[in-house]
Amino acid sequence: MGELEIKRIATETRETRETKITATINLDGTGDYEIKTGDPMFDHLVEQLSRHSLIDINLIAEGDSITDEHHLIEDVSIMLGRLLKTALGESKGIYRMGFALIPLDEVLARVAVDLSGRGYAVVRTELEGVMIGTFNGELVEHFLARFAIESGMNLNAQVLEGTDPHHKAEALFKGLARSLRTAIKIDPAISGVIPSTKGSL
């Protein structure tokens, strides 16, 4: 089987006293998704991640009754980050880095990623102390940072301007998606080669 034919798919079920989650991702998908977390806004954000990255995501998650759904969002981000890392395998031939500027009405968000194997995040959402419907806006930063750490991704995500909380959250998730869409793509010039001077990520 050639390098380009390797299936970059990962699946996992994770169950704790706080959450029960089953998820599958396909890095070479078309952006198809089935997202059910019990929170319509969180579903919407993960759907944006799938659609605009072209990563197929099937996610069924149940959380405890903590009001702000902290446990649910944290555990979903942990699982999706680990699945991304697993599906990438040795990361042979990928572009590795990606960048996006996302306008959404009055909002402008900037996101850059490096699938370097070193999890680190700088995230500025401007959503501290803000609710988006029943969704705690502070959990957007928490999701992005934990996702980066668990996947071994260097992430810089910032809202540069704008006021609407929904637009800020959605622009950040779209920016992550578009950055990943570039970073996970196989570069035909180096297919089969790990994109690092060290020989590994």
Backbone as a printed PyTorch tensor [residue, N CA C, xyz], in Angstrom:
tensor([[[  0.8530,  -1.2080,   0.0000],
         [  0.0000,   0.0000,   0.0000],
         [  0.8790,   1.2450,   0.0000]],

        [[  0.6310,   2.2090,  -0.9020],
         [  1.4240,   3.4330,  -0.9990],
         [  1.1480,   4.3870,   0.1390]],

        [[  2.0480,   5.3620,   0.2850],
         [  1.9130,   6.3310,   1.3690],
         [  0.5890,   7.0800,   1.3080]],

        [[  0.1550,   7.4070,   0.0770],
         [ -1.0640,   8.1960,  -0.0510],
         [ -2.3170,   7.3690,   0.1830]],

        [[ -2.1710,   6.0240,   0.2410],
         [ -3.3300,   5.1710,   0.4280],
         [ -3.5670,   4.8020,   1.8870]],

        [[ -2.6640,   5.1920,   2.7630],
         [ -2.8230,   4.8830,   4.1760],
         [ -4.0650,   5.5940,   4.7140]],

        [[ -4.9010,   4.8450,   5.4250],
         [ -6.1280,   5.4060,   5.9830],
         [ -5.8110,   6.1990,   7.2490]],

        [[ -6.0830,   7.4780,   7.2130],
         [ -5.8070,   8.3290,   8.3680],
         [ -7.1030,   8.5150,   9.1580]],

        [[ -7.4790,   7.4420,   9.8350],
         [ -8.7350,   7.3740,  10.5820],
         [ -8.4270,   6.9470,  12.0120]],

        [[ -9.1410,   7.5040,  12.9640],
         [ -8.9750,   7.0940,  14.3600],
         [-10.3340,   7.1110,  15.0480]],

        [[-10.5240,   6.1920,  15.9730],
         [-11.7970,   6.1070,  16.7100],
         [-11.5180,   5.7170,  18.1560]],

        [[-12.3660,   6.1830,  19.0560],
         [-12.1590,   5.8940,  20.4820],
         [-13.4590,   6.1040,  21.2470]],

        [[-13.6130,   5.3340,  22.3110],
         [-14.6860,   5.5590,  23.2820],
         [-14.0350,   5.8660,  24.6200]],

        [[-14.4940,   6.9190,  25.2370],
         [-13.9250,   7.3480,  26.5270],
         [-15.0740,   7.5280,  27.5100]],

        [[-14.9950,   6.8600,  28.6590],
         [-16.0590,   6.9600,  29.6560],
         [-15.4440,   7.2100,  31.0260]],

        [[-15.9050,   8.2760,  31.6660],
         [-15.4950,   8.5940,  33.0340],
         [-16.7490,   8.7960,  33.8700]],

        [[-16.5780,   9.1510,  35.1330],
         [-17.7400,   9.4310,  35.9740],
         [-18.4350,  10.7270,  35.5670]],

        [[-17.7610,  11.5160,  34.7150],
         [-18.3080,  12.8120,  34.3070],
         [-18.8710,  12.8180,  32.8980]],

        [[-18.2820,  12.0170,  31.9970],
         [-18.7180,  12.0390,  30.6020],
         [-18.6230,  10.6510,  29.9700]],

        [[-19.3680,  10.4890,  28.8770],
         [-19.2700,   9.3000,  28.0370],
         [-19.2170,   9.7940,  26.5920]],

        [[-18.1400,   9.4640,  25.8890],
         [-17.9160,  10.0150,  24.5520],
         [-17.4400,   8.9190,  23.6100]],

        [[-18.0260,   8.8960,  22.4300],
         [-17.5480,   8.0440,  21.3460],
         [-17.3080,   8.9420,  20.1420]],

        [[-16.1360,   8.8110,  19.5150],
         [-15.8230,   9.6870,  18.3840],
         [-14.9460,   8.9660,  17.3650]],

        [[-15.1460,   9.3400,  16.1120],
         [-14.3250,   8.8640,  15.0070],
         [-13.9920,  10.0560,  14.1240]],

        [[-12.7470,  10.1330,  13.6730],
         [-12.3730,  11.1700,  12.7080],
         [-11.6790,  10.5420,  11.5090]],

        [[-11.8620,  11.1670,  10.3570],
         [-11.2110,  10.7490,   9.1110],
         [-10.5720,  11.9900,   8.5000]],

        [[ -9.2470,  12.0230,   8.4980],
         [ -8.5530,  13.2120,   8.0170],
         [ -8.6850,  13.4100,   6.5100]],

        [[ -9.0360,  12.3560,   5.7970],
         [ -9.1620,  12.4460,   4.3390],
         [-10.6280,  12.3760,   3.9220]],

        [[-11.4610,  13.0700,   4.6790],
         [-12.8890,  13.0620,   4.4170],
         [-13.3290,  14.2270,   3.5470]],

        [[-14.5970,  14.5410,   3.6480],
         [-15.1950,  15.6240,   2.8620],
         [-15.9140,  16.6450,   3.7450]],

        [[-15.6850,  16.5510,   5.0610],
         [-16.3550,  17.4670,   5.9790],
         [-17.7300,  16.9960,   6.3920]],

        [[-17.9810,  15.6940,   6.2850],
         [-19.2420,  15.1370,   6.7620],
         [-19.1820,  15.0070,   8.2840]],

        [[-20.3130,  15.2090,   8.9400],
         [-20.2930,  15.1420,  10.4040],
         [-21.6240,  14.6660,  10.9630]],

        [[-21.5430,  14.0850,  12.1260],
         [-22.6960,  13.8250,  12.9870],
         [-22.2440,  14.1870,  14.3910]],

        [[-22.7700,  15.2870,  14.9120],
         [-22.3370,  15.8220,  16.2000],
         [-23.5330,  15.8780,  17.1480]],

        [[-23.4180,  15.1930,  18.2750],
         [-24.4790,  15.2330,  19.2770],
         [-23.8410,  15.3190,  20.6570]],

        [[-23.8680,  16.5280,  21.2410],
         [-23.2900,  16.7260,  22.5690],
         [-24.3330,  17.1670,  23.5960]],

        [[-25.5310,  17.4800,  23.1350],
         [-26.5520,  17.9900,  24.0400],
         [-26.5420,  19.4960,  24.1690]],

        [[-25.5530,  20.1540,  23.5850],
         [-25.4920,  21.6260,  23.6100],
         [-25.4890,  22.1380,  22.1730]],

        [[-26.5500,  22.7980,  21.7320],
         [-26.6550,  23.2240,  20.3350],
         [-25.5170,  24.1310,  19.8760]],

        [[-25.0390,  25.0270,  20.7280],
         [-23.9560,  25.9220,  20.3290],
         [-22.6490,  25.1610,  20.1650]],

        [[-22.3630,  24.2570,  21.0990],
         [-21.1490,  23.4630,  20.9880],
         [-21.2100,  22.5520,  19.7610]],

        [[-22.3850,  21.9630,  19.5100],
         [-22.5620,  21.1730,  18.2830],
         [-22.2130,  22.0140,  17.0590]],

        [[-22.7220,  23.2330,  17.0330],
         [-22.5140,  24.1420,  15.9040],
         [-21.0220,  24.4300,  15.6920]],

        [[-20.2950,  24.6420,  16.7740],
         [-18.8720,  24.9530,  16.6610],
         [-18.0750,  23.7570,  16.1420]],

        [[-18.3740,  22.5680,  16.6440],
         [-17.6520,  21.3820,  16.1740],
         [-18.0370,  21.0650,  14.7310]],

        [[-19.2730,  21.3550,  14.3540],
         [-19.6830,  21.1880,  12.9540],
         [-18.8610,  22.1050,  12.0410]],

        [[-18.5870,  23.3340,  12.4970],
         [-17.7520,  24.2420,  11.7080],
         [-16.3430,  23.6680,  11.5450]],

        [[-15.8250,  23.0920,  12.6240],
         [-14.5010,  22.4810,  12.5860],
         [-14.4450,  21.3790,  11.5360]],

        [[-15.4690,  20.5500,  11.4930],
         [-15.5140,  19.4580,  10.5200],
         [-15.6870,  19.9700,   9.1010]],

        [[-16.6810,  20.7850,   8.8820],
         [-17.0280,  21.2270,   7.5270],
         [-15.8800,  21.9630,   6.8390]],

        [[-15.2280,  22.8560,   7.5710],
         [-14.2270,  23.7160,   6.9330],
         [-12.8180,  23.1230,   6.9280]],

        [[-12.5990,  22.0550,   7.6860],
         [-11.3170,  21.3510,   7.6280],
         [-11.3680,  20.1790,   6.6610]],

        [[-12.5860,  19.7690,   6.2850],
         [-12.8450,  18.5660,   5.4960],
         [-12.5160,  17.2940,   6.2730]],

        [[-12.4020,  17.3940,   7.5870],
         [-12.2320,  16.2240,   8.4410],
         [-13.6100,  15.6940,   8.8110]],

        [[-13.8900,  14.4440,   8.4570],
         [-15.1570,  13.8320,   8.8680],
         [-15.1060,  13.6040,  10.3800]],

        [[-16.1530,  14.0250,  11.0780],
         [-16.2130,  13.8400,  12.5300],
         [-17.5600,  13.2340,  12.9110]],

        [[-17.5030,  12.1150,  13.5990],
         [-18.6860,  11.5140,  14.2090],
         [-18.4670,  11.5710,  15.7090]],

        [[-19.3350,  12.3110,  16.4010],
         [-19.1340,  12.5520,  17.8270],
         [-20.4570,  12.4430,  18.5800]],

        [[-20.5080,  11.5260,  19.5130],
         [-21.6620,  11.3770,  20.3980],
         [-21.1520,  11.5190,  21.8210]],

        [[-21.6450,  12.5350,  22.5340],
         [-21.1060,  12.8210,  23.8680],
         [-22.2300,  13.1320,  24.8480]],

        [[-22.0780,  12.6290,  26.0610],
         [-22.9950,  12.9260,  27.1560],
         [-22.1800,  13.4040,  28.3390]],

        [[-22.6470,  14.4850,  28.9680],
         [-21.9160,  15.0240,  30.1070],
         [-22.7480,  15.0210,  31.3650]],

        [[-22.1160,  15.3990,  32.4890],
         [-22.8280,  15.4770,  33.7580],
         [-23.6670,  16.7470,  33.8050]],

        [[-24.1880,  17.0570,  34.9510],
         [-25.1210,  18.1810,  35.0730],
         [-24.4510,  19.4750,  35.5240]],

        [[-23.1080,  19.5260,  35.4540],
         [-22.4270,  20.7840,  35.7960],
         [-22.9530,  21.8850,  34.8840]],

        [[-23.3370,  23.0140,  35.4810],
         [-24.0690,  24.0470,  34.7570],
         [-23.3740,  24.5280,  33.4980]],

        [[-22.0490,  24.7750,  33.5840],
         [-21.3810,  25.3710,  32.4300],
         [-20.7880,  24.3310,  31.4800]],

        [[-21.0410,  23.0500,  31.7170],
         [-20.6210,  21.9570,  30.8410],
         [-19.1070,  21.8900,  30.6750]],

        [[-18.3990,  22.3260,  31.6890],
         [-16.9410,  22.3240,  31.6320],
         [-16.3910,  20.9250,  31.3550]],

        [[-16.8950,  19.9360,  32.0610],
         [-16.3870,  18.5740,  31.9080],
         [-16.6210,  18.0420,  30.4990]],

        [[-17.7910,  18.3080,  29.9450],
         [-18.1160,  17.8380,  28.5970],
         [-17.1780,  18.4480,  27.5640]],

        [[-17.0340,  19.7630,  27.5890],
         [-16.1950,  20.4390,  26.5970],
         [-14.7430,  20.0080,  26.7490]],

        [[-14.2590,  19.9010,  27.9890],
         [-12.8700,  19.4900,  28.2080],
         [-12.6220,  18.0780,  27.6870]],

        [[-13.5190,  17.1380,  28.0070],
         [-13.2990,  15.7540,  27.5970],
         [-13.4310,  15.5720,  26.0860]],

        [[-14.3180,  16.3330,  25.4480],
         [-14.4160,  16.2760,  23.9810],
         [-13.1310,  16.8060,  23.3540]],

        [[-12.6090,  17.8950,  23.8930],
         [-11.3730,  18.4540,  23.3320],
         [-10.2060,  17.4910,  23.5160]],

        [[-10.1380,  16.8240,  24.6670],
         [ -9.0950,  15.8220,  24.9110],
         [ -9.1880,  14.7100,  23.8860]],

        [[-10.4020,  14.1840,  23.6990],
         [-10.5640,  13.0630,  22.7750],
         [-10.2600,  13.4600,  21.3370]],

        [[-10.7990,  14.5820,  20.8730],
         [-10.5650,  14.9870,  19.4910],
         [ -9.0820,  15.2870,  19.2450]],

        [[ -8.4150,  15.8750,  20.2350],
         [ -6.9870,  16.1360,  20.0980],
         [ -6.1960,  14.8440,  19.9740]],

        [[ -6.5060,  13.8740,  20.8090],
         [ -5.7990,  12.5920,  20.7630],
         [ -6.0930,  11.8360,  19.4700]],

        [[ -7.3300,  11.9230,  19.0040],
         [ -7.6750,  11.2590,  17.7460],
         [ -6.9200,  11.8730,  16.5730]],

        [[ -6.7870,  13.2070,  16.5750],
         [ -6.0170,  13.8620,  15.5140],
         [ -4.5760,  13.3630,  15.5240]],

        [[ -3.9840,  13.2930,  16.6950],
         [ -2.6010,  12.8240,  16.8160],
         [ -2.4740,  11.3830,  16.3290]],

        [[ -3.4190,  10.5360,  16.7140],
         [ -3.3900,   9.1320,  16.2990],
         [ -3.5470,   9.0000,  14.7970]],

        [[ -4.5160,   9.7290,  14.2340],
         [ -4.7880,   9.6320,  12.7930],
         [ -3.6150,  10.1290,  11.9590]],

        [[ -2.8660,  11.1000,  12.4650],
         [ -1.7060,  11.6140,  11.7360],
         [ -0.5620,  10.6070,  11.6910]],

        [[ -0.5020,   9.7060,  12.6790],
         [  0.5750,   8.7270,  12.7070],
         [  1.9320,   9.4100,  12.7740]],

        [[  2.8230,   9.0580,  11.8490],
         [  4.1460,   9.6870,  11.8110],
         [  4.1300,  11.0410,  11.1110]],

        [[  2.9880,  11.4410,  10.5900],
         [  2.8300,  12.7320,   9.8990],
         [  3.6530,  12.8270,   8.6210]],

        [[  3.9200,  11.7050,   7.9940],
         [  4.7170,  11.7280,   6.7720],
         [  4.0090,  12.4920,   5.6550]],

        [[  4.7500,  13.4000,   5.0300],
         [  4.2730,  14.0880,   3.8430],
         [  3.3170,  15.2310,   4.0550]],

        [[  2.9720,  15.5500,   5.3080],
         [  1.9890,  16.6160,   5.5190],
         [  2.6310,  17.9910,   5.3470]],

        [[  1.7950,  18.9780,   5.0290],
         [  2.2820,  20.3540,   4.9660],
         [  2.7170,  20.8450,   6.3430]],

        [[  2.0950,  20.3060,   7.3850],
         [  2.4470,  20.5390,   8.7830],
         [  1.9660,  21.8730,   9.3450]],

        [[  2.0800,  22.9410,   8.6000],
         [  1.6750,  24.2560,   9.0930],
         [  0.4990,  24.7940,   8.2880]],

        [[ -0.3170,  25.5990,   8.9460],
         [ -1.4440,  26.2170,   8.2670],
         [ -1.8110,  27.5280,   8.9360]],

        [[ -2.4830,  28.3930,   8.1860],
         [ -2.7720,  29.7490,   8.6550],
         [ -4.0760,  30.2120,   8.0410]],

        [[ -4.8770,  30.9450,   8.8080],
         [ -6.1330,  31.4680,   8.2650],
         [ -6.4890,  32.7960,   8.9210]],

        [[ -6.9970,  33.7130,   8.1000],
         [ -7.6560,  34.9280,   8.5820],
         [ -9.1260,  34.7790,   8.2520]],

        [[ -9.9800,  34.8470,   9.2610],
         [-11.4040,  34.5840,   9.0630],
         [-12.2350,  35.8140,   9.4100]],

        [[-12.9020,  36.4230,   8.4260],
         [-13.8510,  37.4950,   8.7190],
         [-15.2490,  36.9010,   8.9150]],

        [[-15.9680,  37.3940,   9.8920],
         [-17.3630,  36.9950,  10.0820],
         [-18.1230,  38.2400,  10.5280]],

        [[-18.7690,  38.8980,   9.5510],
         [-19.3850,  40.1980,   9.8000],
         [-18.3400,  41.1570,  10.3740]],

        [[-18.5440,  41.6290,  11.6010],
         [-17.6330,  42.6380,  12.1510],
         [-16.3910,  42.0290,  12.8030]],

        [[-16.3500,  40.7060,  12.9030],
         [-15.2560,  40.0190,  13.5850],
         [-14.1580,  39.6160,  12.6030]],

        [[-12.9020,  39.7010,  13.0630],
         [-11.7770,  39.1610,  12.3190],
         [-10.9550,  38.3100,  13.2840]],

        [[-10.7460,  37.0450,  12.9200],
         [ -9.9570,  36.1370,  13.7530],
         [ -8.7540,  35.6250,  12.9730]],

        [[ -7.6580,  35.4370,  13.6740],
         [ -6.4360,  34.9130,  13.0710],
         [ -6.0420,  33.6290,  13.7880]],

        [[ -5.7960,  32.5760,  13.0090],
         [ -5.3990,  31.2880,  13.5920],
         [ -4.2250,  30.7320,  12.7970]],

        [[ -3.2140,  30.2490,  13.5120],
         [ -2.0710,  29.5910,  12.8760],
         [ -1.7550,  28.3170,  13.6480]],

        [[ -1.4300,  27.2470,  12.9270],
         [ -1.1020,  25.9830,  13.5740],
         [  0.1890,  25.4080,  13.0040]],

        [[  0.8860,  24.6600,  13.8420],
         [  2.0500,  23.8790,  13.4290],
         [  1.9120,  22.5190,  14.0980]],

        [[  1.7220,  21.4670,  13.2860],
         [  1.5860,  20.1160,  13.8180],
         [  2.9840,  19.5640,  14.1100]],

        [[  3.6090,  20.1760,  15.0800],
         [  5.0240,  19.9610,  15.3680],
         [  5.2770,  18.8010,  16.3110]],

        [[  4.2070,  18.3140,  16.9540],
         [  4.3700,  17.3100,  17.9910],
         [  4.5540,  17.9200,  19.3670]],

        [[  4.6500,  19.2370,  19.4300],
         [  4.8270,  19.9420,  20.7030],
         [  3.5640,  20.7460,  20.9950]],

        [[  2.8030,  20.2850,  21.9670],
         [  1.5490,  20.9410,  22.3010],
         [  1.7630,  22.2390,  23.0420]],

        [[  1.2920,  23.3300,  22.4370],
         [  1.4040,  24.6460,  23.0740],
         [  0.3270,  25.5320,  22.4790]],

        [[ -0.2650,  26.3860,  23.3010],
         [ -1.3540,  27.2300,  22.8040],
         [ -1.2680,  28.6430,  23.3620]],

        [[ -1.4720,  29.6090,  22.4750],
         [ -1.7080,  30.9950,  22.8530],
         [ -3.0680,  31.3480,  22.2660]],

        [[ -4.0430,  31.5700,  23.1300],
         [ -5.4170,  31.7760,  22.6770],
         [ -5.9890,  33.0260,  23.3350]],

        [[ -6.5020,  33.9300,  22.5050],
         [ -7.1600,  35.1320,  23.0200],
         [ -8.5130,  35.2440,  22.3230]],

        [[ -9.5670,  34.9410,  23.0570],
         [-10.9110,  34.8840,  22.4700],
         [-11.7300,  36.1430,  22.7080]],

        [[-11.3590,  36.9340,  23.7150],
         [-12.1720,  38.0890,  24.1360],
         [-13.5690,  37.6490,  24.5780]],

        [[-13.6660,  36.4250,  25.1340],
         [-14.9690,  35.8910,  25.5550],
         [-15.0330,  35.6320,  27.0620]],

        [[-14.1170,  36.2210,  27.8130],
         [-14.1110,  36.0340,  29.2580],
         [-15.3640,  36.6370,  29.8900]],

        [[-16.0540,  35.8440,  30.6960],
         [-17.2470,  36.3220,  31.3920],
         [-18.4470,  36.5470,  30.4970]],

        [[-18.4360,  35.9450,  29.2930],
         [-19.5110,  36.1490,  28.3140],
         [-20.2560,  34.8430,  28.0820]],

        [[-21.5630,  34.9270,  28.0060],
         [-22.3810,  33.7660,  27.6540],
         [-22.8330,  33.8920,  26.2070]],

        [[-22.8090,  32.7710,  25.4950],
         [-23.3460,  32.7070,  24.1270],
         [-24.5910,  31.8380,  24.2040]],

        [[-25.7220,  32.4650,  24.4340],
         [-26.9150,  31.7050,  24.7750],
         [-26.7050,  31.0750,  26.1350]],

        [[-26.7540,  29.7340,  26.2090],
         [-26.4990,  29.0300,  27.4620],
         [-25.0630,  28.4930,  27.5190]],

        [[-24.2480,  28.8400,  26.5110],
         [-22.8900,  28.3150,  26.4170],
         [-21.9090,  29.3230,  27.0090]],

        [[-21.0720,  28.8750,  27.9130],
         [-20.0890,  29.7450,  28.5520],
         [-18.9530,  30.0340,  27.5700]],

        [[-18.8190,  31.2980,  27.1680],
         [-17.8290,  31.6720,  26.1680],
         [-16.3990,  31.3680,  26.5700]],

        [[-16.1190,  31.3400,  27.8750],
         [-14.7670,  31.0440,  28.3370],
         [-14.3330,  29.6300,  27.9510]],

        [[-15.3020,  28.7540,  27.6970],
         [-14.9680,  27.3770,  27.3410],
         [-14.4000,  27.2580,  25.9260]],

        [[-14.5740,  28.3010,  25.1160],
         [-13.9600,  28.2930,  23.7770],
         [-12.4430,  28.2590,  23.9150]],

        [[-11.8980,  29.1330,  24.7540],
         [-10.4530,  29.1430,  24.9790],
         [ -9.9950,  27.8130,  25.5720]],

        [[-10.7690,  27.3020,  26.5140],
         [-10.4000,  26.0440,  27.1640],
         [-10.3560,  24.8980,  26.1500]],

        [[-11.3600,  24.8370,  25.2760],
         [-11.3860,  23.7870,  24.2460],
         [-10.1670,  23.8890,  23.3380]],

        [[ -9.9010,  25.0770,  22.8170],
         [ -8.8130,  25.2540,  21.8590],
         [ -7.4580,  24.9260,  22.4820]],

        [[ -7.2290,  25.3680,  23.6950],
         [ -5.9490,  25.1190,  24.3530],
         [ -5.7550,  23.6390,  24.6390]],

        [[ -6.7790,  22.9770,  25.1520],
         [ -6.6570,  21.5490,  25.4590],
         [ -6.5170,  20.7220,  24.1960]],

        [[ -7.2340,  21.0860,  23.1490],
         [ -7.1350,  20.3990,  21.8640],
         [ -5.7030,  20.4800,  21.3280]],

        [[ -5.0970,  21.6520,  21.4420],
         [ -3.7310,  21.8440,  20.9690],
         [ -2.7460,  20.9840,  21.7520]],

        [[ -2.8840,  20.9870,  23.0450],
         [ -1.9620,  20.2260,  23.8940],
         [ -2.0740,  18.7340,  23.6220]],

        [[ -3.3060,  18.2350,  23.5510],
         [ -3.5090,  16.7920,  23.3760],
         [ -3.0950,  16.3080,  21.9880]],

        [[ -3.1970,  17.1600,  20.9930],
         [ -2.8480,  16.7560,  19.6290],
         [ -1.3720,  16.9620,  19.3100]],

        [[ -0.6520,  17.6560,  20.1970],
         [  0.7440,  17.9750,  19.9180],
         [  0.8790,  19.0830,  18.8950]],

        [[ -0.0170,  20.0240,  18.9740],
         [ -0.0820,  21.1280,  18.0090],
         [  0.3710,  22.4340,  18.6530]],

        [[  1.1320,  23.2250,  17.9260],
         [  1.4040,  24.5910,  18.3410],
         [  0.2990,  25.4520,  17.7370]],

        [[ -0.4620,  26.1200,  18.5800],
         [ -1.6360,  26.8830,  18.1460],
         [ -1.5570,  28.3200,  18.6170]],

        [[ -1.7940,  29.2340,  17.6920],
         [ -1.9690,  30.6340,  18.0420],
         [ -3.2990,  31.0700,  17.4550]],

        [[ -4.2450,  31.4320,  18.3230],
         [ -5.5940,  31.7900,  17.8830],
         [ -6.0320,  33.0590,  18.5920]],

        [[ -6.3950,  34.0680,  17.8170],
         [ -6.7490,  35.3490,  18.4060],
         [ -7.9030,  36.0120,  17.6570]],

        [[ -8.8010,  36.6240,  18.4290],
         [ -9.7890,  37.5280,  17.8560],
         [ -9.1290,  38.8960,  17.7510]],

        [[ -9.0250,  39.4110,  16.5390],
         [ -8.3380,  40.6900,  16.3270],
         [ -9.2700,  41.8800,  16.4940]],

        [[-10.5380,  41.6900,  16.1050],
         [-11.5130,  42.7690,  16.2870],
         [-12.9160,  42.2060,  16.1910]],

        [[-13.8840,  42.9970,  16.6780],
         [-15.2770,  42.5660,  16.6280],
         [-15.9130,  42.5530,  17.9990]],

        [[-17.2410,  42.4020,  18.0270],
         [-17.9720,  42.5080,  19.2860],
         [-18.9060,  41.3330,  19.5710]],

        [[-19.4880,  40.7220,  18.5580],
         [-20.5040,  39.7020,  18.7870],
         [-19.8770,  38.3890,  19.2690]],

        [[-20.2840,  37.8840,  20.4520],
         [-19.6740,  36.6690,  21.0050],
         [-19.8250,  35.4440,  20.1060]],

        [[-21.0040,  35.2790,  19.5150],
         [-21.2240,  34.1420,  18.6230],
         [-20.2660,  34.1990,  17.4440]],

        [[-20.1170,  35.3740,  16.8620],
         [-19.2290,  35.5350,  15.7160],
         [-17.7710,  35.2680,  16.0950]],

        [[-17.3730,  35.6930,  17.2920],
         [-15.9960,  35.4460,  17.7470],
         [-15.7160,  33.9530,  17.8580]],

        [[-16.6180,  33.2350,  18.5270],
         [-16.4330,  31.7980,  18.7160],
         [-16.4170,  31.0650,  17.3830]],

        [[-17.3610,  31.3890,  16.5120],
         [-17.4560,  30.6970,  15.2280],
         [-16.2560,  31.0060,  14.3410]],

        [[-15.7910,  32.2420,  14.3400],
         [-14.6430,  32.6040,  13.5190],
         [-13.3850,  31.8620,  13.9790]],

        [[-13.2170,  31.6890,  15.2860],
         [-12.0640,  30.9570,  15.8040],
         [-12.0970,  29.4910,  15.3840]],

        [[-13.2620,  28.8660,  15.4680],
         [-13.3780,  27.4590,  15.0650],
         [-13.1890,  27.3010,  13.5560]],

        [[-13.7150,  28.2380,  12.7810],
         [-13.4900,  28.1890,  11.3330],
         [-12.0150,  28.4020,  11.0190]],

        [[-11.3640,  29.2950,  11.7670],
         [ -9.9450,  29.5320,  11.5550],
         [ -9.1200,  28.3010,  11.8770]],

        [[ -9.4570,  27.6100,  12.9670],
         [ -8.7780,  26.3630,  13.3000],
         [ -8.9870,  25.3430,  12.1830]],

        [[-10.2120,  25.2630,  11.6970],
         [-10.5340,  24.3050,  10.6390],
         [ -9.7420,  24.5680,   9.3690]],

        [[ -9.7330,  25.8040,   8.9270],
         [ -9.0390,  26.1220,   7.6710],
         [ -7.5280,  25.9560,   7.8140]],

        [[ -6.9970,  26.2560,   8.9850],
         [ -5.5680,  26.0530,   9.2230],
         [ -5.2260,  24.5690,   9.1900]],

        [[ -6.0710,  23.7570,   9.8330],
         [ -5.8530,  22.3120,   9.8270],
         [ -5.9980,  21.7310,   8.4260]],

        [[ -6.9300,  22.2660,   7.6630],
         [ -7.1400,  21.7770,   6.2980],
         [ -5.8550,  21.8320,   5.4820]],

        [[ -5.0940,  22.9000,   5.6680],
         [ -3.8030,  23.0230,   4.9980],
         [ -2.7560,  22.1260,   5.6450]],

        [[ -2.6820,  22.1570,   6.9850],
         [ -1.6010,  21.4840,   7.7050],
         [ -1.6170,  19.9680,   7.5480]],

        [[ -2.8080,  19.3580,   7.4730],
         [ -2.8860,  17.8900,   7.4010],
         [ -2.8020,  17.3590,   5.9780]],

        [[ -2.8820,  18.2520,   5.0070],
         [ -2.8660,  17.8260,   3.6100],
         [ -1.5120,  17.2420,   3.2360]],

        [[ -1.5360,  16.2260,   2.3890],
         [ -0.3050,  15.6200,   1.9190],
         [  0.3030,  16.4770,   0.8130]],

        [[  1.5620,  16.8620,   1.0030],
         [  2.3190,  17.6310,   0.0210],
         [  2.9660,  16.6460,  -0.9530]],

        [[  2.5520,  16.6410,  -2.2250],
         [  3.1060,  15.6590,  -3.1680],
         [  4.6090,  15.7650,  -3.3560]],

        [[  5.1810,  16.9170,  -3.0300],
         [  6.6270,  17.0850,  -3.1880],
         [  7.4190,  16.3060,  -2.1460]],

        [[  6.7710,  15.9900,  -1.0010],
         [  7.5080,  15.2920,   0.0640],
         [  6.7280,  14.1040,   0.6010]],

        [[  5.8200,  13.5160,  -0.1690],
         [  5.0240,  12.4020,   0.3290],
         [  5.9540,  11.2940,   0.8080]],

        [[  5.6720,  10.7790,   2.0070],
         [  6.5110,   9.7430,   2.5890],
         [  7.6380,  10.2750,   3.4340]],

        [[  7.8240,  11.5860,   3.4550],
         [  8.9140,  12.1990,   4.2300],
         [  8.3220,  12.9370,   5.4330]],

        [[  8.9210,  12.7490,   6.6010],
         [  8.4870,  13.4720,   7.7810],
         [  8.9860,  14.9180,   7.6730]],

        [[  8.0720,  15.9010,   7.7880],
         [  8.4590,  17.3010,   7.5450],
         [  9.1950,  17.9540,   8.7060]],

        [[ 10.3940,  17.4750,   8.9490],
         [ 11.2040,  18.0380,  10.0290],
         [ 12.6680,  17.7280,   9.7620]],

        [[ 13.5530,  18.6570,  10.0690],
         [ 14.9910,  18.4120,   9.9030],
         [ 15.5000,  17.3980,  10.9270]],

        [[ 14.6970,  17.1480,  11.9780],
         [ 15.0960,  16.1760,  13.0050],
         [ 14.7760,  14.7480,  12.5860]],

        [[ 13.8990,  14.5970,  11.5640],
         [ 13.5240,  13.2670,  11.1200],
         [ 12.3320,  12.6730,  11.8270]],

        [[ 11.7700,  13.4240,  12.7850],
         [ 10.5680,  12.9770,  13.4840],
         [  9.8850,  14.1910,  14.0940]],

        [[  8.5930,  14.0240,  14.3850],
         [  7.8390,  15.0970,  15.0360],
         [  7.4640,  14.6570,  16.4380]]])
